[in-house]
């Protein structure tokens, strides 16, 4: 990356000189620590404005937490000003003209006004020029709502109509939308994320450019794609956003478009789920597992460099989606035992099944009844995993049983009997039954709790239809 230092550009040549962008009627609350940084820069003869998310969030009526300042001061000058005050200055972004000024625990990011050239790597500009004009600095930003500057005395400096976009619920690119997305294709995903977070929609030119340039997302580092996609899925209006911008989602998660008409149901499920990454990624990928083949969810998450723990949880939830269960205590106990006594996992499974309407009767009422039963199981005496039994493998071996796989099979058989209520969870009773010869010991017979659950459903004449997820 190269740096150039430009002379001060006359306002007559500013890209917004004829747009009358000033508005003095807006008063934004600024943290005194951040305000002190701006005042110190001005006292040193520099100009400075608050920019970015703090301005946007204030106009949205949301509290601002991070305060960023754009200034005419070069970063070395900023460092000198605040080190002279005894302040700690963080220089990790100095190569881009940014330093962090630490004031009573708050880091105020301060960046020199700059312009940028082409982005050969689709992420960082090849050439940065430091300038003295806030208008030129705002012109390099991604969206109009993020290209607003604020000064406590001068008010808003809004050359691209960002305030009007916020009031209209619009995400609009600054200037040429195609160029903004070519500079950094991640901005395409950011546009979708802002729509999901704010309930906005992109204007026509931005939306069309996002669709045209969606393929460029494939050249972005996968970790960056995952981070934006996760923020989108955790947003309040994520369902509408992914349905509307399905071609963008397809570029990030290949195979999404194969859901076809199932995209609408996936969108509704996402909006109904708790704001948790594991549940929402599972909802997004469940249909793709069916449409694109087993293992699709794992492959997509691994390609996105998702955390291993998240991948494992999503895989487990999707694998268990077709596990049926009536909202009755015995079947609920069997389902929990089939998952090693993990009641929290079964809760998540029922929540996901309900959101995706996996079964014909996977209604919210069924989910609520199951939740009440699981509440009782958490506080009840019935064992749900081997460790809950009043006897362990060591005691079975001491009683003369050979060590090996048969021990685990015997413990599972004992657990099944106690779950059914046919055997009390007492040491003497369990040991007597295990050594009586009546205990069916079948090592490698699979998950006996799932088999028993299916038998229970068959006894009741249950043949529920599983809804296709694609």
C-alpha positions as a printed Julia matrix, in Angstrom:
470×3 Matrix{Float64}:
   0.0     0.0     0.0
   1.31    3.42   -0.92
   0.61    6.71    0.85
   0.41   10.17   -0.64
  -0.11   13.5     1.09
  -2.39   15.9    -0.75
  -2.49   19.65   -0.36
  -5.67   21.17    0.98
  -8.41   21.01   -1.62
 -10.61   24.04   -2.04
 -14.27   23.54   -1.11
 -15.09   24.73   -4.6
 -13.74   21.42   -5.85
 -15.26   19.3    -3.11
 -17.57   16.56   -4.43
 -20.37   18.0    -2.29
 -19.71   21.72   -2.73
 -23.09   22.36   -4.34
 -25.13   19.99   -2.21
 -25.66   22.21    0.86
 -25.02   19.25    3.17
 -24.92   21.07    6.52
 -27.71   20.63    9.04
 -27.52   22.36   12.41
 -30.8    21.16   13.9
 -29.49   17.8    15.04
 -27.91   17.39   18.47
 -26.21   14.06   19.14
 -25.19   13.05   22.68
 -21.44   12.46   22.77
 -19.54   10.72   25.54
 -17.44   13.38   27.35
 -14.3    11.3    26.89
 -14.72   11.22   23.11
 -15.67   14.89   23.07
 -12.46   15.68   24.93
 -10.43   14.05   22.13
 -12.14   16.19   19.48
 -11.6    19.36   21.56
  -7.92   18.57   22.02
  -7.45   18.14   18.27
  -9.16   21.45   17.59
  -7.13   23.2    20.3
  -4.02   22.02   18.43
  -5.23   23.74   15.25
  -6.71   20.69   13.52
 -10.25   20.03   12.27
 -12.18   17.02   13.48
 -15.6    15.38   13.12
 -17.39   12.41   14.6
 -18.08    9.87   11.85
 -19.4     6.39   11.17
 -21.52    4.2    13.37
 -21.87    6.59   16.29
 -23.56    9.16   14.03
 -25.71    6.57   12.26
 -26.83    4.94   15.49
 -27.7     8.29   17.07
 -29.9     9.14   14.08
 -31.56    5.75   14.48
 -32.31    6.61   18.1
 -29.88    4.01   19.38
 -27.2     4.53   22.0
 -23.71    4.94   20.58
 -20.93    2.9    22.15
 -17.95    3.42   19.85
 -16.95    6.95   18.89
 -14.78    7.39   15.8
 -13.21   10.7    14.81
 -11.98   11.82   11.38
  -9.4    14.62   11.5
  -7.05   16.67    9.4
  -4.19   15.64   11.72
  -1.78   12.99   10.49
  -1.49   10.06   12.85
   1.96   11.09   14.03
   0.52   14.48   14.98
  -2.34   12.81   16.86
   0.12   10.67   18.74
   2.2    13.67   19.73
  -0.83   15.67   20.91
  -2.11   12.96   23.24
   1.19   11.57   24.45
   1.96   15.12   25.57
  -1.2    14.82   27.73
   0.0    11.53   29.15
  -2.53    9.5    27.17
  -1.81    6.03   25.85
  -2.03    5.87   22.04
  -2.57    2.54   20.24
  -0.81    2.49   16.87
  -2.05   -0.79   15.41
  -3.86    0.99   12.54
  -1.22    3.62   11.9
  -0.46    2.34    8.41
  -3.98    3.37    7.44
  -3.8     6.65    9.33
  -5.69    5.35   12.38
  -4.67    5.37   16.02
  -6.63    4.73   19.18
  -6.55    7.33   21.92
  -7.27    5.77   25.33
  -9.26    8.01   27.67
 -10.37    6.56   31.01
 -10.83    3.09   29.58
 -12.46    4.21   26.31
 -10.58    3.83   23.02
 -11.46    6.64   20.62
 -10.33    5.71   17.11
  -8.94    8.73   15.31
  -8.27    8.57   11.57
  -6.76   11.08    9.17
  -9.0    12.3     6.33
  -8.07   10.19    3.32
  -8.96    9.07   -0.16
  -8.37    5.62   -1.59
  -7.47    4.2    -4.99
  -8.18    0.76   -6.43
  -8.49   -2.4    -4.32
  -6.49   -5.05   -6.15
  -6.98   -7.63   -3.4
 -10.66   -6.78   -2.91
 -10.03   -5.72    0.67
  -7.38   -3.01    1.06
  -6.73    0.02   -1.13
  -3.53   -0.03   -3.18
  -2.96    3.68   -2.6
  -4.06    5.94    0.26
  -3.8     9.72    0.06
  -4.15   11.79    3.23
  -6.14   14.96    2.6
  -7.49   17.93    4.54
 -11.12   17.76    3.36
 -13.79   15.84    5.29
 -15.94   15.73    2.14
 -13.34   13.69    0.3
 -13.0    11.36    3.26
 -16.76   10.71    3.36
 -16.82   10.03   -0.38
 -14.72    6.86    0.06
 -17.16    5.21    2.47
 -19.52    2.33    1.7
 -23.09    3.51    2.36
 -24.67    6.94    2.6
 -25.9     6.32    6.13
 -22.27    5.69    7.12
 -21.0     8.76    5.29
 -22.34   11.37    7.7
 -20.11   13.56    9.88
 -21.2    15.37   13.05
 -19.75   18.3    14.96
 -21.25   19.56   18.23
 -21.38   23.16   16.95
 -21.69   22.76   13.2
 -24.17   19.89   13.28
 -24.42   17.26   10.56
 -22.31   17.26    7.41
 -24.31   14.98    5.14
 -23.19   15.31    1.52
 -24.78   12.08    0.28
 -28.2    12.24    1.93
 -27.5     9.6     4.56
 -29.99   11.06    7.04
 -32.74   10.92    4.42
 -31.83    7.3     3.7
 -32.12    6.43    7.38
 -35.49    8.14    7.63
 -36.68    6.26    4.52
 -35.27    2.91    5.67
 -32.83    2.67    2.78
 -29.33    1.25    2.42
 -27.75    3.15   -0.46
 -24.18    3.01   -1.7
 -22.07    6.17   -1.82
 -21.72    7.13   -5.48
 -21.26    4.28   -7.97
 -22.58    1.13   -6.27
 -20.71   -1.2    -8.64
 -17.44    0.55   -7.82
 -18.07    0.4    -4.07
 -18.68   -3.36   -4.28
 -15.72   -3.94   -6.59
 -13.46   -2.22   -4.05
 -14.45   -4.66   -1.35
 -17.06   -7.36   -2.16
 -17.66   -7.82    1.56
 -19.71   -4.63    1.3
 -22.34   -6.69   -0.55
 -22.81   -8.85    2.54
 -22.67   -5.75    4.74
 -25.58   -4.29    2.77
 -27.64   -7.44    3.43
 -26.57   -7.4     7.07
 -27.7    -3.78    7.53
 -31.05   -4.67    5.94
 -31.39   -7.56    8.4
 -30.32   -5.54   11.44
 -32.34   -2.42   10.72
 -35.28   -3.78    8.77
 -34.19   -1.63    5.8
 -34.02   -2.4     2.1
 -31.37   -1.39   -0.4
 -32.32    1.18   -3.01
 -32.71   -0.1    -6.56
 -29.26    0.81   -7.83
 -27.55   -0.71   -4.78
 -29.71   -3.83   -4.88
 -29.08   -4.37   -8.59
 -25.34   -3.88   -8.14
 -25.3    -6.34   -5.23
 -26.93   -8.99   -7.41
 -24.58   -8.27  -10.33
 -21.47   -8.41   -8.18
 -22.54  -11.24   -5.84
 -20.14  -13.68   -7.47
 -17.22  -11.56   -6.26
 -18.01  -12.73   -2.71
 -16.25  -15.98   -3.58
 -12.87  -14.24   -3.64
 -13.2   -12.93   -0.07
 -11.46  -14.67    2.81
 -13.92  -17.21    4.17
 -13.52  -16.02    7.74
 -14.76  -12.56    6.74
 -17.76  -14.09    4.96
 -18.63  -16.19    8.01
 -18.44  -13.17   10.33
 -20.86  -11.14    8.18
 -23.2   -14.09    7.64
 -23.35  -14.78   11.37
 -24.21  -11.14   12.12
 -26.93  -11.31    9.46
 -28.46  -14.5    10.83
 -28.54  -13.05   14.35
 -30.3    -9.89   13.21
 -34.01   -9.19   13.92
 -35.11   -9.17   10.26
 -32.76  -11.82    8.91
 -35.53  -13.9     7.33
 -36.73  -11.16    5.0
 -33.15  -10.21    4.13
 -31.97  -13.67    3.12
 -35.17  -14.3     1.14
 -34.86  -11.01   -0.75
 -31.11  -11.31   -1.34
 -31.04  -15.04   -2.01
 -28.51  -14.74   -4.83
 -26.12  -13.03   -2.41
 -26.63  -15.81    0.14
 -26.02  -18.36   -2.62
 -22.63  -16.79   -3.31
 -21.74  -17.1     0.37
 -23.32  -20.54    0.9
 -23.46  -22.44   -2.42
 -26.58  -24.57   -2.75
 -28.96  -22.17   -1.01
 -30.94  -21.54   -4.2
 -31.66  -25.27   -4.49
 -34.12  -24.83   -1.65
 -36.47  -23.23   -4.16
 -39.85  -22.71   -2.51
 -38.34  -23.83    0.79
 -36.51  -20.5     1.09
 -39.68  -18.88    2.38
 -40.12  -21.46    5.12
 -36.44  -21.2     6.04
 -36.86  -17.43    6.3
 -39.88  -17.75    8.6
 -38.06  -20.29   10.74
 -35.06  -18.0    11.15
 -37.23  -15.15   12.37
 -39.01  -17.38   14.9
 -35.87  -18.87   16.46
 -33.93  -17.51   19.44
 -30.98  -15.35   18.41
 -28.39  -18.09   18.67
 -25.88  -18.93   15.97
 -26.21  -22.72   16.29
 -29.98  -22.75   15.89
 -30.03  -20.24   13.05
 -27.22  -21.85   11.07
 -28.99  -25.19   11.54
 -32.21  -23.7    10.17
 -30.37  -22.15    7.22
 -28.55  -25.36    6.32
 -31.13  -28.05    7.18
 -32.9   -27.86    3.84
 -29.6   -27.81    1.97
 -28.64  -31.07    3.66
 -31.63  -32.66    1.93
 -31.38  -30.79   -1.38
 -27.6   -31.06   -1.86
 -26.8   -34.26   -0.03
 -25.76  -35.51    3.39
 -22.77  -33.68    4.79
 -23.58  -30.4     3.05
 -24.0   -28.47    6.3
 -20.66  -29.7     7.62
 -18.89  -28.9     4.35
 -20.32  -25.4     4.09
 -19.47  -24.48    7.68
 -15.99  -25.94    7.41
 -15.4   -23.99    4.19
 -16.48  -20.83    6.03
 -13.94  -21.59    8.78
 -16.71  -21.69   11.37
 -15.72  -22.62   14.94
 -15.49  -26.4    15.44
 -17.9   -26.32   18.35
 -20.54  -24.6    16.19
 -20.03  -27.1    13.37
 -20.47  -30.03   15.73
 -23.65  -28.6    17.27
 -25.25  -27.76   13.92
 -24.39  -31.22   12.53
 -25.92  -32.91   15.58
 -29.14  -30.86   15.39
 -29.62  -31.49   11.68
 -28.88  -35.21   12.07
 -31.58  -35.48   14.75
 -34.25  -33.39   13.02
 -36.3   -36.4    11.91
 -36.44  -37.95   15.39
 -40.12  -38.07   16.25
 -41.57  -37.87   19.74
 -45.03  -37.43   21.2
 -45.32  -34.87   24.01
 -45.74  -37.58   26.67
 -43.3   -38.3    29.54
 -42.14  -41.79   28.49
 -41.3   -40.8    24.94
 -39.62  -37.61   26.12
 -37.47  -39.65   28.52
 -36.49  -42.02   25.71
 -35.58  -39.12   23.43
 -33.4   -37.51   26.12
 -31.72  -40.85   26.87
 -31.04  -41.3    23.15
 -28.96  -38.12   23.41
 -27.0   -39.16   26.5
 -29.27  -37.33   28.9
 -28.66  -33.94   27.32
 -31.93  -32.15   28.04
 -30.61  -28.84   26.7
 -29.9   -30.47   23.33
 -33.39  -31.98   23.17
 -34.89  -28.57   23.98
 -32.98  -27.09   21.05
 -34.05  -29.96   18.82
 -37.74  -29.46   19.63
 -37.36  -25.7    19.08
 -35.8   -26.29   15.67
 -38.37  -28.91   14.66
 -41.15  -26.51   15.61
 -39.63  -23.59   13.7
 -39.11  -25.67   10.56
 -42.48  -27.48   10.94
 -40.69  -30.8    10.38
 -43.78  -32.86   11.28
 -47.42  -32.28   10.43
 -48.17  -31.57   14.09
 -44.91  -29.81   14.98
 -46.91  -26.91   16.32
 -45.97  -24.34   18.96
 -48.46  -26.09   21.28
 -46.58  -29.38   20.92
 -43.34  -27.56   21.59
 -44.79  -25.96   24.72
 -46.01  -29.32   26.07
 -42.61  -30.87   25.45
 -40.94  -27.96   27.22
 -43.08  -28.54   30.34
 -42.23  -32.25   30.31
 -38.53  -31.48   30.0
 -38.83  -29.08   32.93
 -40.21  -31.95   35.01
 -37.42  -34.28   33.86
 -34.76  -31.81   34.94
 -36.04  -31.82   38.51
 -37.36  -35.39   38.58
 -35.85  -38.64   39.94
 -35.89  -40.67   36.71
 -32.35  -41.46   35.42
 -31.69  -40.26   31.88
 -28.08  -41.34   31.32
 -25.75  -44.1    32.51
 -24.15  -41.84   35.12
 -27.59  -41.38   36.75
 -27.89  -45.1    37.57
 -27.31  -46.31   41.11
 -24.78  -48.79   39.76
 -21.71  -48.44   37.54
 -19.61  -50.56   35.23
 -17.06  -51.31   37.92
 -19.67  -52.92   40.11
 -20.87  -55.09   37.23
 -17.31  -56.32   36.7
 -16.93  -57.01   40.43
 -20.12  -59.05   40.21
 -18.45  -61.33   37.66
 -19.41  -59.77   34.33
 -16.58  -59.72   31.75
 -15.1   -56.33   30.93
 -15.74  -55.06   27.44
 -18.56  -53.71   25.26
 -21.12  -55.86   27.09
 -20.78  -53.63   30.18
 -21.98  -50.55   28.3
 -24.78  -52.56   26.68
 -25.88  -53.83   30.1
 -25.92  -50.32   31.57
 -28.05  -49.12   28.66
 -30.46  -52.01   29.19
 -30.69  -51.15   32.88
 -31.3   -47.5    32.04
 -34.06  -48.45   29.6
 -35.82  -50.55   32.23
 -35.72  -47.72   34.78
 -36.97  -45.21   32.19
 -39.93  -47.47   31.44
 -40.62  -47.77   35.15
 -40.11  -51.56   35.15
 -37.1   -51.42   37.44
 -36.34  -49.13   40.41
 -33.1   -47.16   40.29
 -31.7   -48.97   43.32
 -28.31  -50.69   43.52
 -29.54  -54.07   44.73
 -32.39  -54.26   42.21
 -30.19  -53.19   39.31
 -27.41  -55.63   40.21
 -29.83  -58.51   40.67
 -31.48  -57.91   37.31
 -28.14  -57.47   35.51
 -26.8   -60.79   36.82
 -30.06  -62.76   36.57
 -29.61  -63.7    32.93
 -32.77  -61.84   31.93
 -30.85  -58.73   30.9
 -30.68  -58.51   27.08
 -27.03  -57.72   26.43
 -26.44  -56.83   22.78
 -23.13  -55.0    22.24
 -23.17  -52.96   19.05
 -26.95  -53.13   18.76
 -27.18  -49.38   18.2
 -29.12  -46.79   20.18
 -31.7   -48.89   22.03
 -33.49  -45.77   23.26
 -34.23  -44.58   19.72
 -35.44  -48.07   18.82
 -37.73  -48.13   21.85
 -39.04  -44.69   21.0
 -39.97  -45.85   17.49
 -41.77  -48.87   18.96
 -43.76  -46.58   21.25
 -44.83  -44.47   18.28
 -45.8   -47.57   16.29
 -47.88  -48.91   19.21
 -49.86  -45.68   19.18
 -50.41  -45.9    15.43
 -48.28  -42.83   14.84
 -47.2   -42.37   11.23
 -46.51  -38.68   11.06
 -45.42  -37.17    7.8
 -42.05  -35.48    7.74
 -42.19  -32.24    5.83
 -39.58  -31.8     3.14
 -37.06  -29.16    4.12
 -36.06  -28.25    0.57
